[in-house]
PDB file of C-alpha atoms and ligand atoms in Angstrom:
ATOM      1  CA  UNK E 276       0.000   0.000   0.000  1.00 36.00           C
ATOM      2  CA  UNK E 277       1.388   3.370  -0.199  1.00 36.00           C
ATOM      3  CA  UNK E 278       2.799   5.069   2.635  1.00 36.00           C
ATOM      4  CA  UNK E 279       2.654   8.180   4.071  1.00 39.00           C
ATOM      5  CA  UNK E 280       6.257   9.163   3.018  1.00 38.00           C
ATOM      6  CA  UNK E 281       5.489   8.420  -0.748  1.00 42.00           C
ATOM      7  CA  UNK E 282       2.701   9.983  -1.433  1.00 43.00           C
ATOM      8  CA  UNK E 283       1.928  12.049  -4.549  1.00 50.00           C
ATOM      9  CA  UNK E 284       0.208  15.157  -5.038  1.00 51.00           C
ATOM     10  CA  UNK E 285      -2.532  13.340  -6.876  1.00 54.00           C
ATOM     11  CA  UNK E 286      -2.898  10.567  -4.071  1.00 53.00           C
ATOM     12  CA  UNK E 287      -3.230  13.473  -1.370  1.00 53.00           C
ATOM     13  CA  UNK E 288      -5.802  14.727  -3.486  1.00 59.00           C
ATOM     14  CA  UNK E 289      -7.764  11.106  -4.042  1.00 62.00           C
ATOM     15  CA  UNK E 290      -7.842  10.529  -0.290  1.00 63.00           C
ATOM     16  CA  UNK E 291      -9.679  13.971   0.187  1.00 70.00           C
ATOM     17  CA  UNK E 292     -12.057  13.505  -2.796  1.00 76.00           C
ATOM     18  CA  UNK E 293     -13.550  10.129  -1.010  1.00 71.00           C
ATOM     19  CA  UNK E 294     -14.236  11.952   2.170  1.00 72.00           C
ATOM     20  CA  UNK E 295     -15.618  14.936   0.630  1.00 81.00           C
ATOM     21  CA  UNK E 296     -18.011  12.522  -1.537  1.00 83.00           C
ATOM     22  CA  UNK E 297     -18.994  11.070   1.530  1.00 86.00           C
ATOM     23  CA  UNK E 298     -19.870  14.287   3.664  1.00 83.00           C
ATOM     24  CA  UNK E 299     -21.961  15.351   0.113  1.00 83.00           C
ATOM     25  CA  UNK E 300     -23.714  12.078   0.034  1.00 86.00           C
ATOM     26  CA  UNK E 301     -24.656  12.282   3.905  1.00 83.00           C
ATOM     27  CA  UNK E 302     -26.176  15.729   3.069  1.00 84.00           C
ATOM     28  CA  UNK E 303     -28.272  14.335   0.107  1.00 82.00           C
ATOM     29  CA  UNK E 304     -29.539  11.118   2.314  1.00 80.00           C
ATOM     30  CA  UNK E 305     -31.241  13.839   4.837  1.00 80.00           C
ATOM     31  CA  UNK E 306     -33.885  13.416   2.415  1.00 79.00           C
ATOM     32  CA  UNK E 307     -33.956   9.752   1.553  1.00 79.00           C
ATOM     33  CA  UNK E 308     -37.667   8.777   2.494  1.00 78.00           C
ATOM     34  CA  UNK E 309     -38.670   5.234   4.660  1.00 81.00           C
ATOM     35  CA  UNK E 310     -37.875   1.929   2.795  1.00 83.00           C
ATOM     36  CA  UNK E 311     -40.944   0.156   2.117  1.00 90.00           C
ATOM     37  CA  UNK E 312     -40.715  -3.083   4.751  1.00 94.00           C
ATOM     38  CA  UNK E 313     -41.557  -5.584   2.828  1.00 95.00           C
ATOM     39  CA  UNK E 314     -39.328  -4.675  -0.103  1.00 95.00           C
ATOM     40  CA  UNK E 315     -36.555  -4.618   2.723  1.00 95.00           C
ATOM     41  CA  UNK E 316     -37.233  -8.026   3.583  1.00 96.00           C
ATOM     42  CA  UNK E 317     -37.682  -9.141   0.457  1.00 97.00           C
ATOM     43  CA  UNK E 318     -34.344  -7.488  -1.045  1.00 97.00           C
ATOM     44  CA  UNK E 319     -32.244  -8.365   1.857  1.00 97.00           C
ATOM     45  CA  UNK E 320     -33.134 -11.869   2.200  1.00 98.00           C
ATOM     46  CA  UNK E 321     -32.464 -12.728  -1.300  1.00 98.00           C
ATOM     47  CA  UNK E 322     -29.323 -10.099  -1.380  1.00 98.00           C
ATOM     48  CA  UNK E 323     -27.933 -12.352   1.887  1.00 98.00           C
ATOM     49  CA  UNK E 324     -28.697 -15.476   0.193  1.00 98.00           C
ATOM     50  CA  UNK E 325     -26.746 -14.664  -3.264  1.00 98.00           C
ATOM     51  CA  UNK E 326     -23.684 -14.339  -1.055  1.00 98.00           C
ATOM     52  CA  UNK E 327     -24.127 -16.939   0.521  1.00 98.00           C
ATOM     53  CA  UNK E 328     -24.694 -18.943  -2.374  1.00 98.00           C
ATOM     54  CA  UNK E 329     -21.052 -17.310  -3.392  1.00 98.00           C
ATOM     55  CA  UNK E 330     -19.195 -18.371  -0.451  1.00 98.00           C
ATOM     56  CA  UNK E 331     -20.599 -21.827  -0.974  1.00 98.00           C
ATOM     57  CA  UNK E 332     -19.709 -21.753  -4.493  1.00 98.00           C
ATOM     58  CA  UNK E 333     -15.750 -20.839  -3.988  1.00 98.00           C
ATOM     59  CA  UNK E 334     -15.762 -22.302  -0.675  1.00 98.00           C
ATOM     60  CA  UNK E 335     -14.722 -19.219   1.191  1.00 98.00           C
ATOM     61  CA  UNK E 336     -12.045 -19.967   3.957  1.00 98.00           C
ATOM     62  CA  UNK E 337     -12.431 -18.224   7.627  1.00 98.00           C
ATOM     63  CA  UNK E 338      -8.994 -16.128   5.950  1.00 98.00           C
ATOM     64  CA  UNK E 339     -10.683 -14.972   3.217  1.00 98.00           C
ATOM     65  CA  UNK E 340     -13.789 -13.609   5.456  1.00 98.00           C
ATOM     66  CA  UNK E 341     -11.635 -12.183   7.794  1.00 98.00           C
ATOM     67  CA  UNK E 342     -10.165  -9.889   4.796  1.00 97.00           C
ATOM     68  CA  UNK E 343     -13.459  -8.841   3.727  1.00 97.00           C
ATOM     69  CA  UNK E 344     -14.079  -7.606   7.570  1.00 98.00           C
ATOM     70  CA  UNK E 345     -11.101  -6.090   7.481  1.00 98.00           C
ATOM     71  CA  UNK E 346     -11.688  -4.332   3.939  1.00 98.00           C
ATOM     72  CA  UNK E 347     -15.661  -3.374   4.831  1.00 98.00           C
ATOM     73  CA  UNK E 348     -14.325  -1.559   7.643  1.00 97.00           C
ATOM     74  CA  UNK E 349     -11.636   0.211   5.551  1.00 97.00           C
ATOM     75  CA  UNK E 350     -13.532   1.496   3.299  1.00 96.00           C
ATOM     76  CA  UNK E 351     -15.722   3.178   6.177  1.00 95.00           C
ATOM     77  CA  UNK E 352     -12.794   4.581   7.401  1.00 95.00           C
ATOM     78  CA  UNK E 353     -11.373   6.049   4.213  1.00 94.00           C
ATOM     79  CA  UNK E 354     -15.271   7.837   3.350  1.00 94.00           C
ATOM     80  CA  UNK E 355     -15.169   5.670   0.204  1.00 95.00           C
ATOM     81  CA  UNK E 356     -18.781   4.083   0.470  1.00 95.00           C
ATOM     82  CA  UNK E 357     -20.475   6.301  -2.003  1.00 95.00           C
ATOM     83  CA  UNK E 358     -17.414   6.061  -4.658  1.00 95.00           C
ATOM     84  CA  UNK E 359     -17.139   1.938  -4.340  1.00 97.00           C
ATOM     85  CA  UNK E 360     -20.730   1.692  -4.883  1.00 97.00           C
ATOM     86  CA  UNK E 361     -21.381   4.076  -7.585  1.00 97.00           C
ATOM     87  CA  UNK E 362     -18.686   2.487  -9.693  1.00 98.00           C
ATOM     88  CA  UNK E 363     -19.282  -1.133  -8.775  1.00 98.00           C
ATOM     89  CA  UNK E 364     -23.264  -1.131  -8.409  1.00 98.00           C
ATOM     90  CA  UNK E 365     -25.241   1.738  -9.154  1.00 98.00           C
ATOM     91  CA  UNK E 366     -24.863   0.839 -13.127  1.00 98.00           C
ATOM     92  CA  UNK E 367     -27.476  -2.282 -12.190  1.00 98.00           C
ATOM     93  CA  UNK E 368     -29.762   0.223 -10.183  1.00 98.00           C
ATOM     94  CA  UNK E 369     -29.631   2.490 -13.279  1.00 98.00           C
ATOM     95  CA  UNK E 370     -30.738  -0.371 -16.153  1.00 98.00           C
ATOM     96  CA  UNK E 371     -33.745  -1.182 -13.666  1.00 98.00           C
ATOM     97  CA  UNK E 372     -34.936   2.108 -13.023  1.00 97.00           C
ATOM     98  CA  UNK E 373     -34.656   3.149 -16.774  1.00 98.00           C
ATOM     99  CA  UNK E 374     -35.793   0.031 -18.744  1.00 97.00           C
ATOM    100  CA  UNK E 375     -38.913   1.425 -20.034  1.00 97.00           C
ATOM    101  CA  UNK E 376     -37.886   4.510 -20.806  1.00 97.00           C
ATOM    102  CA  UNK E 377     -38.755   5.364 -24.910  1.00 98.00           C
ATOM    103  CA  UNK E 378     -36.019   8.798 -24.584  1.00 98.00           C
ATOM    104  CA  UNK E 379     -32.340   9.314 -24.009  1.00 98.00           C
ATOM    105  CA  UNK E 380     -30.547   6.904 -22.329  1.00 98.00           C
ATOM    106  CA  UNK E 381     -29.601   7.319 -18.655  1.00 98.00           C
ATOM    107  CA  UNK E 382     -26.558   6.095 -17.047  1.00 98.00           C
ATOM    108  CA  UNK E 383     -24.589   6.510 -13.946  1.00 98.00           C
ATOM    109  CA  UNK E 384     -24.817   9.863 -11.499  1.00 98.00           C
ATOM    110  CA  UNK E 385     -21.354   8.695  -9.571  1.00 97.00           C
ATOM    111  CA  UNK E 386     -20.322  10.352  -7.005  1.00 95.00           C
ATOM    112  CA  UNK E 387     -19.175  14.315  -7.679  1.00 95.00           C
ATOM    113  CA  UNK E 388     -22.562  15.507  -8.859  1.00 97.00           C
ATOM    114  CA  UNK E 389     -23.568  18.986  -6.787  1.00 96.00           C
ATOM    115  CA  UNK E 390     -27.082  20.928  -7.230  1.00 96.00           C
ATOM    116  CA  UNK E 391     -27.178  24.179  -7.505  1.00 97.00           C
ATOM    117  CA  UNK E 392     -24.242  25.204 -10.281  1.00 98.00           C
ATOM    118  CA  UNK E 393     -24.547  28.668 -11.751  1.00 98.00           C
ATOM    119  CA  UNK E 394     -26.961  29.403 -14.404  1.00 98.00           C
ATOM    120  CA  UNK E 395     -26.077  30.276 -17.668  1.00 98.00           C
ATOM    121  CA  UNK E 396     -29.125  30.987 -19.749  1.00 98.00           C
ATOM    122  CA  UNK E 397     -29.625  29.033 -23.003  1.00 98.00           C
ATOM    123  CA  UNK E 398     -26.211  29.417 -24.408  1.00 98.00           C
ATOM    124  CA  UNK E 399     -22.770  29.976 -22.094  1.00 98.00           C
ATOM    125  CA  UNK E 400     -19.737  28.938 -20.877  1.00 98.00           C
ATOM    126  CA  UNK E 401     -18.914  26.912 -18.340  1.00 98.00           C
ATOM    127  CA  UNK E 402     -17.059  28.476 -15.425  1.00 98.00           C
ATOM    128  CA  UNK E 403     -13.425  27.921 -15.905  1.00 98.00           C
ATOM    129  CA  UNK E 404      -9.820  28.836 -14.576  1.00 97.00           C
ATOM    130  CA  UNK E 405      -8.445  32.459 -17.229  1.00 96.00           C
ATOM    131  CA  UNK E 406      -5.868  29.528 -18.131  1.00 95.00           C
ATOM    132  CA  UNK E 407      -7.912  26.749 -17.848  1.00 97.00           C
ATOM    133  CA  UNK E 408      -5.823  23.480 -19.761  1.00 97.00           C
ATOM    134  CA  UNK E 409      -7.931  21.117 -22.159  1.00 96.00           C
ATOM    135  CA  UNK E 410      -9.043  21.160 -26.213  1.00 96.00           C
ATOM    136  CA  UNK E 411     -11.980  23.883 -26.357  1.00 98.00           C
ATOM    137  CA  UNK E 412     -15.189  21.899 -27.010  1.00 98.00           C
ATOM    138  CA  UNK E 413     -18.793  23.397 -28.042  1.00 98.00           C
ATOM    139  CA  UNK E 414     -21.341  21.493 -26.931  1.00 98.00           C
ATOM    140  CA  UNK E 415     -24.727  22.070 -27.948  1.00 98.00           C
ATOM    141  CA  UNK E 416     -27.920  20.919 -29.303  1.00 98.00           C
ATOM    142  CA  UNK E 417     -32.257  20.359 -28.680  1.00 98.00           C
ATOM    143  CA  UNK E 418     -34.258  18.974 -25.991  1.00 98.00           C
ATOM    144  CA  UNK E 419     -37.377  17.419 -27.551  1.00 98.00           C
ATOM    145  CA  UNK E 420     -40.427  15.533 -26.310  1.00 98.00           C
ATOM    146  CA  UNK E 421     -40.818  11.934 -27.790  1.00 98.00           C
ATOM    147  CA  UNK E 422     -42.385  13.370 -30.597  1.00 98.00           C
ATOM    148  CA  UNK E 423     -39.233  15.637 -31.643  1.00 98.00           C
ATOM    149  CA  UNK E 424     -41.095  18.639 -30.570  1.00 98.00           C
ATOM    150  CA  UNK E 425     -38.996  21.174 -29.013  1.00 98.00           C
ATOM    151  CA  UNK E 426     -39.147  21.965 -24.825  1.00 98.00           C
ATOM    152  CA  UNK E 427     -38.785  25.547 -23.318  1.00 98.00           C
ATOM    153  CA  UNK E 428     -37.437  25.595 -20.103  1.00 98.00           C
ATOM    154  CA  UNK E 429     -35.337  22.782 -19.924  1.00 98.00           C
ATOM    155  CA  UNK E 430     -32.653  22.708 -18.077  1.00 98.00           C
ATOM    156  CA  UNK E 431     -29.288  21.224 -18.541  1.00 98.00           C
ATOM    157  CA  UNK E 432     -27.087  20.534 -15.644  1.00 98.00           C
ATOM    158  CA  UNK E 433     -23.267  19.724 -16.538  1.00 98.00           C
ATOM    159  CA  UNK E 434     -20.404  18.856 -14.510  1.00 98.00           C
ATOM    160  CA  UNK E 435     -16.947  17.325 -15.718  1.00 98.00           C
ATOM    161  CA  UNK E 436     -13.763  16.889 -14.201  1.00 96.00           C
ATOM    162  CA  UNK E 437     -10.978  18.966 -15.818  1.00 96.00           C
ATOM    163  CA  UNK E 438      -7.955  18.387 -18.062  1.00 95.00           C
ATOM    164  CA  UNK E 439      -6.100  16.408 -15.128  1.00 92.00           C
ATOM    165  CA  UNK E 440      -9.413  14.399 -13.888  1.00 92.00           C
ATOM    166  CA  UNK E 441     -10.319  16.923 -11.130  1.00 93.00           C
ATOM    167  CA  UNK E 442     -13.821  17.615 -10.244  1.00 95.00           C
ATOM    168  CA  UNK E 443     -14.113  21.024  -8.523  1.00 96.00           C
ATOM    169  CA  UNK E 444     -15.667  20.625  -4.521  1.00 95.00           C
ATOM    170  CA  UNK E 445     -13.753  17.550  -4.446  1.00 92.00           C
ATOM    171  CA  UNK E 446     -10.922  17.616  -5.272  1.00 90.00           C
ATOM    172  CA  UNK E 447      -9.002  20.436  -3.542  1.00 90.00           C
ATOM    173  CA  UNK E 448      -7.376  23.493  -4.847  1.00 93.00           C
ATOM    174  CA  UNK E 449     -10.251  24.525  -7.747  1.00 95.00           C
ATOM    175  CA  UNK E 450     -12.810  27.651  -7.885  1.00 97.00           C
ATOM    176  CA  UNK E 451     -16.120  26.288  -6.332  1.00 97.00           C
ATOM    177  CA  UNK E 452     -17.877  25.678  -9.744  1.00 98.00           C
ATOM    178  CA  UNK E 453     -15.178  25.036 -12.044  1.00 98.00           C
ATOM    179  CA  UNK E 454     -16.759  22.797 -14.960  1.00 98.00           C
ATOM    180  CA  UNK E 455     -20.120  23.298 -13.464  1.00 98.00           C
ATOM    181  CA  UNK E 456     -22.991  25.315 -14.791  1.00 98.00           C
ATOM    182  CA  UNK E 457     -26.450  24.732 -15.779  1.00 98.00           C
ATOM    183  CA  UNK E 458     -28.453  25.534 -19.027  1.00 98.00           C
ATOM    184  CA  UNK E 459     -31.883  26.694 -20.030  1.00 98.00           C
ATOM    185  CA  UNK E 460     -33.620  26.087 -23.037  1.00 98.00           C
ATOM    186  CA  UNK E 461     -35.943  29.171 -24.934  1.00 96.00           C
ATOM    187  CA  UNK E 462     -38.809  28.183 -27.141  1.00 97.00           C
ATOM    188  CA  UNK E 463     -36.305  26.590 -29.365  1.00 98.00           C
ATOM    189  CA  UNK E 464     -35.345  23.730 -27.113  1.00 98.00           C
ATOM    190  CA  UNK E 465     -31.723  24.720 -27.547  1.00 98.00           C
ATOM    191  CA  UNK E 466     -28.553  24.420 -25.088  1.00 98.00           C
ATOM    192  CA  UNK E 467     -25.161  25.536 -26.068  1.00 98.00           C
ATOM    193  CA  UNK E 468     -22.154  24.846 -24.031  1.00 98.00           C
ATOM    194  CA  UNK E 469     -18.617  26.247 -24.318  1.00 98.00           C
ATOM    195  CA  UNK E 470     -16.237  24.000 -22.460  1.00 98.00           C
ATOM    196  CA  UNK E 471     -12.833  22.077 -22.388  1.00 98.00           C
ATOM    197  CA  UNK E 472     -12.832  18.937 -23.415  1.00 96.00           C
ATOM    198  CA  UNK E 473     -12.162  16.257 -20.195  1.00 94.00           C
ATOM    199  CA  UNK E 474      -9.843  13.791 -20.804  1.00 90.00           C
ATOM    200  CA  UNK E 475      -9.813   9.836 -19.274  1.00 91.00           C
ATOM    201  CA  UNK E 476     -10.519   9.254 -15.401  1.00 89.00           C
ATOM    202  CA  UNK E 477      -8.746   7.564 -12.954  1.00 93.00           C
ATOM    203  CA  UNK E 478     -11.144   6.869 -10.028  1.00 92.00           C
ATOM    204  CA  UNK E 479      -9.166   7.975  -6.774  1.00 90.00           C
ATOM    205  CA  UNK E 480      -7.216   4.517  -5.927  1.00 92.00           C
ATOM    206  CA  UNK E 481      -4.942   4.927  -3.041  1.00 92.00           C
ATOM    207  CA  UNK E 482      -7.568   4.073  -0.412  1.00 95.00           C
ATOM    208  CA  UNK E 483     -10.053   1.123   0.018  1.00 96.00           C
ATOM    209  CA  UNK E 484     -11.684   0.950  -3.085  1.00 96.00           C
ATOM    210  CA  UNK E 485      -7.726   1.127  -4.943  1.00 96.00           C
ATOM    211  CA  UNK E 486      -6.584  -2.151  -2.474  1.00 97.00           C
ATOM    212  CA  UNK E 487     -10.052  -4.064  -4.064  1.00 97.00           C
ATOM    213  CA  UNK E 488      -9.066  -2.626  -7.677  1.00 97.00           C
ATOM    214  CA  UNK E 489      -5.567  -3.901  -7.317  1.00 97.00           C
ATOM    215  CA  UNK E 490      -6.213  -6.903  -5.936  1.00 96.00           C
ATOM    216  CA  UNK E 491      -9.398  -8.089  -7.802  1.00 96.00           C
ATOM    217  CA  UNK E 492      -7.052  -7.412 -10.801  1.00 97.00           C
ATOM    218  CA  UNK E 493      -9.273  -4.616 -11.736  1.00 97.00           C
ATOM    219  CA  UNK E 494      -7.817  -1.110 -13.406  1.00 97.00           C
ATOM    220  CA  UNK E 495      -8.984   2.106 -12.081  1.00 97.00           C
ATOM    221  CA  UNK E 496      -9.976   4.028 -15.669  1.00 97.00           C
ATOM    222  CA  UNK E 497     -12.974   5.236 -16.682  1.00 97.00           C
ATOM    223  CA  UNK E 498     -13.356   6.256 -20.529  1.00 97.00           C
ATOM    224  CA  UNK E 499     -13.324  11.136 -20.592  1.00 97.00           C
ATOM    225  CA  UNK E 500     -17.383  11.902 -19.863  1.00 98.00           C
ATOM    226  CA  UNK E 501     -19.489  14.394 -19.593  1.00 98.00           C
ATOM    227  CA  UNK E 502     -22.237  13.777 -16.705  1.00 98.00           C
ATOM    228  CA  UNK E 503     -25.616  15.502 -17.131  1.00 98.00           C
ATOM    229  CA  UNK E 504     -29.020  15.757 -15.733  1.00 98.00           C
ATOM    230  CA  UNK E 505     -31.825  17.274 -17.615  1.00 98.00           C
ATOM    231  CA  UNK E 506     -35.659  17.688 -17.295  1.00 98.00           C
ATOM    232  CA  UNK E 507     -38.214  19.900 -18.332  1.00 98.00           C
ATOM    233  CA  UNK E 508     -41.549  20.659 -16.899  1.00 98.00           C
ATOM    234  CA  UNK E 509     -44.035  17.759 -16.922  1.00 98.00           C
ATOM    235  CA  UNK E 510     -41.367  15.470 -18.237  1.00 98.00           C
ATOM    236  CA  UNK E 511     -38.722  12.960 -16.653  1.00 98.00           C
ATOM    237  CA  UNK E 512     -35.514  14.005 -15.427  1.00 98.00           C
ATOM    238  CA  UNK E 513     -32.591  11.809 -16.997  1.00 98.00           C
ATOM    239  CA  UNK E 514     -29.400  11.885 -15.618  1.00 98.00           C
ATOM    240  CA  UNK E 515     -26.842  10.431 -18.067  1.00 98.00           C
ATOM    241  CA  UNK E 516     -23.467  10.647 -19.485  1.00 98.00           C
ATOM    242  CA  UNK E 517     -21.668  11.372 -22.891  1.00 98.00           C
ATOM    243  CA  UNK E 518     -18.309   9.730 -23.728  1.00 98.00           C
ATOM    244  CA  UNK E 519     -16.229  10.615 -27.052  1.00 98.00           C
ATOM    245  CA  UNK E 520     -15.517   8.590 -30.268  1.00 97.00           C
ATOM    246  CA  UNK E 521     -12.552   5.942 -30.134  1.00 94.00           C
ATOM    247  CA  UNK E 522     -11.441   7.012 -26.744  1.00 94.00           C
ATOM    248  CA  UNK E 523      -9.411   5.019 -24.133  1.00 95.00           C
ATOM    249  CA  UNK E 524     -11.408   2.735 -22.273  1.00 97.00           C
ATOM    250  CA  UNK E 525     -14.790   2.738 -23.821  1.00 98.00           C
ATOM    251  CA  UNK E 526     -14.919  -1.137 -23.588  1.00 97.00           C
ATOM    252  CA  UNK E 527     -13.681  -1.049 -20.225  1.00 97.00           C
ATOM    253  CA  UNK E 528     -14.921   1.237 -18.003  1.00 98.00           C
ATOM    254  CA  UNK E 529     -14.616   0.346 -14.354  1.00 98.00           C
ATOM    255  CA  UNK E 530     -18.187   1.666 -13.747  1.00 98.00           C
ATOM    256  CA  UNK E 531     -19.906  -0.295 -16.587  1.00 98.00           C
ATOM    257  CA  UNK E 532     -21.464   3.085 -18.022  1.00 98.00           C
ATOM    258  CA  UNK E 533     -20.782   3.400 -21.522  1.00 98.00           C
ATOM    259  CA  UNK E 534     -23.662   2.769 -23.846  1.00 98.00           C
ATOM    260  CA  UNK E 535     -24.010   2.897 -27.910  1.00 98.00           C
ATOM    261  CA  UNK E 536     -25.950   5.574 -27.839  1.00 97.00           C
ATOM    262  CA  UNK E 537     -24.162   7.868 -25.572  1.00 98.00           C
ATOM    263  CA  UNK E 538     -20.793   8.377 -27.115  1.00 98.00           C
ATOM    264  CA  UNK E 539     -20.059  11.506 -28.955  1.00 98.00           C
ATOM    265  CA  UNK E 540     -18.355  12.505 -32.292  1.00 97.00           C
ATOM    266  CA  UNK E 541     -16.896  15.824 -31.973  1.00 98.00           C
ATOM    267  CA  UNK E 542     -15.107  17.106 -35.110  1.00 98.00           C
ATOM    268  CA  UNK E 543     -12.620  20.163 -35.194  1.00 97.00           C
ATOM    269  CA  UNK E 544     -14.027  23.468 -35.551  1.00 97.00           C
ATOM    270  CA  UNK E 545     -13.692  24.995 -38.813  1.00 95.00           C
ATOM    271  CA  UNK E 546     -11.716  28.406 -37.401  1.00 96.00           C
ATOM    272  CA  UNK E 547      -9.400  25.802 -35.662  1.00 95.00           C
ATOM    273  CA  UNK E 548     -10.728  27.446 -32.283  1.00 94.00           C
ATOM    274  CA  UNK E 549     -11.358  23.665 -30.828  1.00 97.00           C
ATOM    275  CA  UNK E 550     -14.003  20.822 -31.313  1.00 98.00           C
ATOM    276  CA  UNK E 551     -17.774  20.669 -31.288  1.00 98.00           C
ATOM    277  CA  UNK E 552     -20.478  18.429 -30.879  1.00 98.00           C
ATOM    278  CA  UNK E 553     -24.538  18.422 -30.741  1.00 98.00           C
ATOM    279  CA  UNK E 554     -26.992  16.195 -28.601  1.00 98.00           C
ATOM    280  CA  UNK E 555     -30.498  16.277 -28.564  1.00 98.00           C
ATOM    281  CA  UNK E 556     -32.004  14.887 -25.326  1.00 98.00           C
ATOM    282  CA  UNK E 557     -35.112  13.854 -25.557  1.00 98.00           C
ATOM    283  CA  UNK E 558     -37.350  13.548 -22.677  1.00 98.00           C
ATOM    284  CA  UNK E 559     -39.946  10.707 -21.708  1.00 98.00           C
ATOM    285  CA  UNK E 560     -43.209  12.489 -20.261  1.00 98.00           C
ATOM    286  CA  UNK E 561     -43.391  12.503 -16.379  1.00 97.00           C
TER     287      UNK E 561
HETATM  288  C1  LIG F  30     -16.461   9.487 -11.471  1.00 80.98           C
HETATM  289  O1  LIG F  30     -16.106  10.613 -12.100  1.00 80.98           O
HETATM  290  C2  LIG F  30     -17.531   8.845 -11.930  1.00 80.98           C
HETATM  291  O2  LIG F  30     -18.169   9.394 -12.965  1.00 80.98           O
HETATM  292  C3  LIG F  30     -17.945   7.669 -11.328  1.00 80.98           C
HETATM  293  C4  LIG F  30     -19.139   6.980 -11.834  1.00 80.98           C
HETATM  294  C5  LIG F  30     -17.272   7.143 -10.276  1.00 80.98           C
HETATM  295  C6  LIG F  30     -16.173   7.793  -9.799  1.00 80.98           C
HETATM  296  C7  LIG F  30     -15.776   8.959 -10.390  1.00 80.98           C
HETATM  297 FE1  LIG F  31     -17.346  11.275 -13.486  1.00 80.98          FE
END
């Protein structure tokens, strides 16, 4: 495991980003309603019996159950609960909660999303460092009804992580809302978003989650995304994410978030100012 003594800038900055996605998530789960009882029961009991069905499968020694105590209360320790489960399970959660929708496709919310970034009317850009590093990268397009009719007043919420996989309020050292901003459609239905371009992911590794990662024989990558919610009055909100064109690890994204339909083909601007791209979201009625 890494030590104290050898510790990187970026590792400093992974522990923090667990335990600041933890305090976040705590904040959030003030408004988590009452689990249905039943649908406790009936979860848990067949949850508890597909591990055990596991450890009688492989025959799980005292040793190896001892480790997974060990590692449970590790990741507890290092605030890494809401990052372990958001890459390992909450793609499942997503298919079931989606599968009928007729719209966009949804995928993953993960663990840096924050309400509340700045609004920047139907077309702006995203608040960013004077020097900010990353390819330029217009993104833009409609928000439609299933019919391809247009929606006023839809909003767009963005977030990213930056050039070196940073996402501000988490990790340290950023402006509050860097690479955060929010979008509202006019009659049109249109968004347009000036950004930077965010490059390949690295999931913070050098506590709890990292040791399972390394050990399972795992990597720690996930493919450069954009992660957006959107809704419009008296329609669904998705929340989703957009991945680019023959990027590293598309087919192997430790979350298990990448769909067909979400990844992007951004071409070079014709002024040679950066790339853009459109998307139309369209929205499922509520
Ligand atoms: C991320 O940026 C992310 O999108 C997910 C799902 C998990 C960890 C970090
Ligand atoms: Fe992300």
């Amino acid at each position: 495991m890494t030590n104290t003594d050898s510790r990187t800038e970026f590792d400093a900055k992974a522990a923090e980003t667990g335990a600041n996605a933890t305090r976040y998530f705590q904040e959030k789960a003030k408004a988590v309603g009452e689990t249905d009882a039943a649908r406790v029961h009936a979860i848990a009991t067949d949850a508890l019996s597909a591990f055990h069905d596991v450890i009688a499968k492989h025959q799980v020694t005292y040793e190896e159950y001892d480790a997974l105590k060990a590692w449970i209360i590790r990741v507890g320790e290092d605030g890494e609960w809401p990052l372990f489960l958001d890459v390992f399970i909450e793609h499942a959660v997503e298919a079931s909660v989606n599968a009928d929708r007729r719209g966009s496709k949804g995928s993953i919310e993960g663990p840096f999303y924050v309400p509340g970034a700045p609004e920047l009317g139907a077309e702006g850009t995203m608040p960013m460092r004077d020097d900010e590093p990353g390819t330029p990268l217009d993104f833009g397009g409609t928000v439609t009804d299933l019919d391809g009719d247009p929606l006023a007043g839809a909003t767009v919420e963005l977030w990213h992580c930056d050039d070196n996989g940073y996402y501000s309020q988490f990790a340290p050292g950023l402006p509050e809302w860097n690479l955060r901003g929010t979008f509202t459609t006019g009659a049109d239905g249109r968004y347009l978003a000036h950004t930077i371009q965010p490059s390949p992911y690295q999931i913070p590794h050098d506590g709890a989650t990292g040791a399972f990662i390394r050990t399972a024989g795992l990597h720690a990558w996930r493919p450069a995304h954009l992660h957006l919610k959107v809704v419009a009055p008296e329609h669904q909100l998705i929340t989703t994410q957009l991945y680019f064109e023959a990027g590293d690890y598309l087919d192997s994204d430790v979350a298990a978030a990448v769909k067909p339909e979400l990844v992007l083909s951004p071409t070079a601007k014709a002024d040679g100012s950066g790339n853009e791209v459109t998307y139309d979201f369209i929205l499922d009625p509520a």
